[in-house]
Amino acid sequence: VPKLITFGETMVQYNATYNGPFMENGKYILDAAGAESNFAINLSKINHDLETVWISRLGNDDAGKFILEHLKDKTKISVKIEPKDFTGISYLNHINENTHVKKYIRKNSAASKIDFSDIKPQIMSADAIHLTGITPALSSKCYETIFEALEYSNHSNIPIILDINYREPLWSPSAAKQTY
């Protein structure tokens, strides 16, 4: 069975059930939000003859436990649990029909510490790797890890799928342009 791996941050997302700005006592629907895990899940839905693996780090907290439960049976999961770190959180509010606002709590999250050692056991048997432009913007460690994965993939002739997926709140256009 061919194997595709991807790595990056999946956060718990609180989706507001009301229109308007964030309210402490507002009602939310809990979900998981992550470009890389979404890619792995959706690709496995349309290609049952492909093994997809999502690689990350999560905090040993309720958010991390929710993500593991949410993703299980949807894609293979290779996650390191970090007892001293937290899982990223996203708040999504709809101001009106056409405007939404996202608030992130993700700086220094467990996923911002993803290291090539987290990826190496999976990349060694991968047939393809999916990367996004989100992961290198999370931290200098993630930036370094992306390039280690690219180097390994190039050296091993593993095809690379790149989704730029630019997120302006994470880094400037000029920093992203230099990376891409």
Steps between C-alpha positions, in 0.01 A plus 500: 500500500648838405562733793468879513616692807432854610590695811382815668277649766141404557320719751177477687267751337209666675247592230259767624133415462413871499587797279722767647837544668643261758304477825638322809161343569411439134394158377739302281515170314825314558694378195854418389676734257820421316588519131729199514267268690208613279706413193583153636139430600346619174756324284435172682125547438546509124784247476452196722812340349724764656630516856508857630695595811467827691803582718501759776541582866215568740479614858387260769179698541131481417559663161762240405274217615212644296715513187617140542142384547377711206766369259509134601377261232523782242876492437799335659634718780864532606499745790736580782319613816678786674407507871631854558361660184152595386297417191422796273155658510306695239183707545286560191236771512269609220440872513247480217431279200818609318745581778665279756770553760746240628693524822787261564672382813786306347832675565734252673244220470608136505478488119738795467771262627459236228843360425638288217533212749116501515482456123794271427335167598214571257688672217736203462213292358302781335410507132412871512510790745251786528627831637327831561617857533341512844745272679824693433331817627421349842854517641867491410500129594214428258675706232815291544298177504328580169837541333635180655194318363552659157866401499420143601221477242720635221787267592262201516299595188177531699248718313403820679154657496516866602194696606619856560196572718632843598380632838570871538455503880795259526758681289558783256463463124875565457597227751263256331633591154859431608396159630290394201 
